[in-house]
Amino acid sequence: MPNFKLKVFSNESWEKDFMAAYGDLLLKGTNVRIHNSLNPKERRFRVILNRCFAFIAPTSCEGISPAVATAIQASLYPIISRETAVTLPEGYETYLERYTTDEIVQACRDEATHTEDSLWKNPKTFQTLALNQYSREAFISTIRSYLAQAID
């Protein structure tokens, strides 16, 4: 995908398995940039994200992904696997089924051809939904509710 730029957010020292599997390919790519983990409160995070249109998470085993929640709260279109445990309204997501390079490339091409209006029917509504379902406050509230029911 030479016309796309892939930005990988990962601390290489934390992701030894990932780098062992894909590091050579990523480091040789002229259109690939590896960024260390970023704090969403930092200006640099917003600067980098302003150049992106999607977030790709082809994970095969993960709980509710904080990275996906952060990305959708930052208005990136999610191209994700169902194993991220993030459920979004129809039309606001692309779920990966096979996790192949071809599937991911096609999903990126498909979403890049959409206009912003069709890609994000209503970004503010979507961000609000994401914040309500996947924020720290929503998590704390849900856990408190579960604990209150378990203790009663």
mmCIF file of C-alpha atoms in Angstrom:
data_model
loop_
_atom_site.group_PDB
_atom_site.id
_atom_site.type_symbol
_atom_site.label_atom_id
_atom_site.label_comp_id
_atom_site.label_asym_id
_atom_site.label_seq_id
_atom_site.Cartn_x
_atom_site.Cartn_y
_atom_site.Cartn_z
ATOM 1 C CA MET A 1 0.000 0.000 0.000
ATOM 2 C CA PRO A 2 2.506 2.628 -1.037
ATOM 3 C CA ASN A 3 -0.163 5.359 -1.158
ATOM 4 C CA PHE A 4 -1.005 4.798 2.531
ATOM 5 C CA LYS A 5 1.194 5.562 5.498
ATOM 6 C CA LEU A 6 1.109 3.164 8.412
ATOM 7 C CA LYS A 7 1.743 4.601 11.846
ATOM 8 C CA VAL A 8 2.435 1.934 14.458
ATOM 9 C CA PHE A 9 2.023 2.961 18.079
ATOM 10 C CA SER A 10 3.984 0.595 20.224
ATOM 11 C CA ASN A 11 6.831 0.530 22.630
ATOM 12 C CA GLU A 12 9.144 -1.938 20.897
ATOM 13 C CA SER A 13 10.603 -3.154 24.185
ATOM 14 C CA TRP A 14 7.098 -4.089 25.455
ATOM 15 C CA GLU A 15 6.017 -5.790 22.234
ATOM 16 C CA LYS A 16 8.828 -8.287 21.713
ATOM 17 C CA ASP A 17 6.552 -10.955 20.157
ATOM 18 C CA PHE A 18 5.010 -8.439 17.766
ATOM 19 C CA MET A 19 8.393 -7.074 16.728
ATOM 20 C CA ALA A 20 9.807 -10.594 16.324
ATOM 21 C CA ALA A 21 6.952 -11.448 13.960
ATOM 22 C CA TYR A 22 6.641 -8.184 12.016
ATOM 23 C CA GLY A 23 9.609 -5.984 12.915
ATOM 24 C CA ASP A 24 11.693 -6.674 9.806
ATOM 25 C CA LEU A 25 8.744 -5.949 7.528
ATOM 26 C CA LEU A 26 7.790 -2.783 9.392
ATOM 27 C CA LEU A 27 11.320 -1.430 9.684
ATOM 28 C CA LYS A 28 11.957 -1.943 5.947
ATOM 29 C CA GLY A 29 8.738 -0.217 4.894
ATOM 30 C CA THR A 30 9.291 3.249 3.490
ATOM 31 C CA ASN A 31 5.693 4.171 4.311
ATOM 32 C CA VAL A 32 5.828 2.860 7.905
ATOM 33 C CA ARG A 33 6.587 4.915 10.974
ATOM 34 C CA ILE A 34 6.872 3.370 14.434
ATOM 35 C CA HIS A 35 5.969 5.709 17.282
ATOM 36 C CA ASN A 36 6.431 4.844 20.914
ATOM 37 C CA SER A 37 3.306 4.697 23.004
ATOM 38 C CA LEU A 38 1.688 8.108 23.258
ATOM 39 C CA ASN A 39 -0.308 9.785 25.968
ATOM 40 C CA PRO A 40 -3.672 10.940 24.544
ATOM 41 C CA LYS A 41 -3.342 14.151 26.586
ATOM 42 C CA GLU A 42 -0.146 15.148 24.787
ATOM 43 C CA ARG A 43 -0.186 17.573 21.863
ATOM 44 C CA ARG A 44 1.962 15.158 19.829
ATOM 45 C CA PHE A 45 -0.820 12.557 20.030
ATOM 46 C CA ARG A 46 -3.324 14.950 18.415
ATOM 47 C CA VAL A 47 -0.816 16.089 15.756
ATOM 48 C CA ILE A 48 -0.164 12.502 14.676
ATOM 49 C CA LEU A 49 -3.822 11.484 14.798
ATOM 50 C CA ASN A 50 -4.837 14.457 12.661
ATOM 51 C CA ARG A 51 -2.975 12.746 9.808
ATOM 52 C CA CYS A 52 -4.853 9.459 10.254
ATOM 53 C CA PHE A 53 -8.319 8.316 9.240
ATOM 54 C CA ALA A 54 -8.513 4.833 10.762
ATOM 55 C CA PHE A 55 -7.288 2.657 13.577
ATOM 56 C CA ILE A 56 -6.475 -0.966 12.778
ATOM 57 C CA ALA A 57 -6.619 -3.583 15.540
ATOM 58 C CA PRO A 58 -6.538 -7.148 14.192
ATOM 59 C CA THR A 59 -6.105 -8.692 17.621
ATOM 60 C CA SER A 60 -7.047 -12.313 18.145
ATOM 61 C CA CYS A 61 -7.208 -12.189 21.942
ATOM 62 C CA GLU A 62 -7.806 -9.155 24.068
ATOM 63 C CA GLY A 63 -10.308 -7.858 26.566
ATOM 64 C CA ILE A 64 -11.979 -4.522 25.964
ATOM 65 C CA SER A 65 -9.203 -2.719 24.171
ATOM 66 C CA PRO A 66 -8.258 0.637 25.704
ATOM 67 C CA ALA A 67 -6.409 1.480 22.480
ATOM 68 C CA VAL A 68 -9.584 1.008 20.416
ATOM 69 C CA ALA A 69 -11.637 3.029 22.888
ATOM 70 C CA THR A 70 -9.062 5.837 22.788
ATOM 71 C CA ALA A 71 -8.936 5.780 18.985
ATOM 72 C CA ILE A 72 -12.688 6.020 18.517
ATOM 73 C CA GLN A 73 -12.903 8.762 21.128
ATOM 74 C CA ALA A 74 -10.304 10.592 19.012
ATOM 75 C CA SER A 75 -12.507 10.210 15.872
ATOM 76 C CA LEU A 76 -10.533 7.477 14.126
ATOM 77 C CA TYR A 77 -12.584 4.973 12.144
ATOM 78 C CA PRO A 78 -12.180 1.512 13.716
ATOM 79 C CA ILE A 79 -11.044 -1.399 11.554
ATOM 80 C CA ILE A 80 -11.025 -4.004 14.288
ATOM 81 C CA SER A 81 -11.504 -7.645 15.120
ATOM 82 C CA ARG A 82 -14.416 -8.722 17.278
ATOM 83 C CA GLU A 83 -11.865 -9.923 19.848
ATOM 84 C CA THR A 84 -11.233 -6.324 20.859
ATOM 85 C CA ALA A 85 -14.579 -6.731 22.687
ATOM 86 C CA VAL A 86 -15.676 -3.356 21.350
ATOM 87 C CA THR A 87 -19.181 -3.362 19.911
ATOM 88 C CA LEU A 88 -20.164 -0.401 17.800
ATOM 89 C CA PRO A 89 -23.325 0.567 15.926
ATOM 90 C CA GLU A 90 -23.667 -0.781 12.407
ATOM 91 C CA GLY A 91 -22.020 1.498 9.891
ATOM 92 C CA TYR A 92 -19.492 2.836 12.372
ATOM 93 C CA GLU A 93 -17.061 -0.044 12.168
ATOM 94 C CA THR A 94 -15.362 -2.545 9.957
ATOM 95 C CA TYR A 95 -14.876 -5.900 11.635
ATOM 96 C CA LEU A 96 -12.028 -8.080 10.448
ATOM 97 C CA GLU A 97 -12.882 -11.749 10.144
ATOM 98 C CA ARG A 98 -9.748 -13.419 8.761
ATOM 99 C CA TYR A 99 -6.945 -11.087 9.990
ATOM 100 C CA THR A 100 -5.098 -11.414 6.692
ATOM 101 C CA THR A 101 -2.999 -8.705 5.124
ATOM 102 C CA ASP A 102 -5.289 -8.720 2.068
ATOM 103 C CA GLU A 103 -8.382 -8.214 4.222
ATOM 104 C CA ILE A 104 -6.773 -5.352 6.141
ATOM 105 C CA VAL A 105 -5.523 -3.650 2.967
ATOM 106 C CA GLN A 106 -8.973 -3.968 1.363
ATOM 107 C CA ALA A 107 -10.674 -2.561 4.465
ATOM 108 C CA CYS A 108 -8.322 0.437 4.391
ATOM 109 C CA ARG A 109 -8.963 0.985 0.690
ATOM 110 C CA ASP A 110 -12.716 0.713 1.180
ATOM 111 C CA GLU A 111 -12.785 3.200 4.032
ATOM 112 C CA ALA A 112 -10.370 5.613 2.348
ATOM 113 C CA THR A 113 -12.748 5.927 -0.605
ATOM 114 C CA HIS A 114 -15.655 7.080 1.560
ATOM 115 C CA THR A 115 -16.297 10.733 2.066
ATOM 116 C CA GLU A 116 -16.042 11.942 5.640
ATOM 117 C CA ASP A 117 -19.815 12.317 5.816
ATOM 118 C CA SER A 118 -20.441 8.705 4.853
ATOM 119 C CA LEU A 119 -17.510 7.429 6.903
ATOM 120 C CA TRP A 120 -18.736 9.202 10.018
ATOM 121 C CA LYS A 121 -22.466 9.757 9.852
ATOM 122 C CA ASN A 122 -22.310 11.914 12.953
ATOM 123 C CA PRO A 123 -18.906 12.028 14.653
ATOM 124 C CA LYS A 124 -20.083 13.848 17.779
ATOM 125 C CA THR A 125 -22.826 11.299 18.405
ATOM 126 C CA PHE A 126 -20.341 8.494 17.828
ATOM 127 C CA GLN A 127 -17.759 10.032 20.151
ATOM 128 C CA THR A 128 -20.409 10.459 22.834
ATOM 129 C CA LEU A 129 -21.425 6.819 22.438
ATOM 130 C CA ALA A 130 -17.795 5.732 22.676
ATOM 131 C CA LEU A 131 -17.196 7.866 25.752
ATOM 132 C CA ASN A 132 -20.358 6.579 27.413
ATOM 133 C CA GLN A 133 -19.539 2.927 26.754
ATOM 134 C CA TYR A 134 -15.743 2.803 26.966
ATOM 135 C CA SER A 135 -14.557 5.606 29.234
ATOM 136 C CA ARG A 136 -12.848 5.074 32.580
ATOM 137 C CA GLU A 137 -15.930 6.541 34.266
ATOM 138 C CA ALA A 138 -18.232 4.055 32.477
ATOM 139 C CA PHE A 139 -15.970 1.189 33.512
ATOM 140 C CA ILE A 140 -15.911 2.307 37.154
ATOM 141 C CA SER A 141 -19.684 2.725 37.185
ATOM 142 C CA THR A 142 -20.237 -0.729 35.687
ATOM 143 C CA ILE A 143 -17.860 -2.414 38.129
ATOM 144 C CA ARG A 144 -19.461 -0.626 41.099
ATOM 145 C CA SER A 145 -22.882 -1.787 39.916
ATOM 146 C CA TYR A 146 -21.689 -5.403 39.580
ATOM 147 C CA LEU A 147 -20.064 -5.300 43.018
ATOM 148 C CA ALA A 148 -23.154 -3.767 44.633
ATOM 149 C CA GLN A 149 -25.314 -6.547 43.177
ATOM 150 C CA ALA A 150 -22.849 -9.238 44.260
ATOM 151 C CA ILE A 151 -22.640 -7.926 47.820
ATOM 152 C CA ASP A 152 -26.412 -7.493 48.342
#
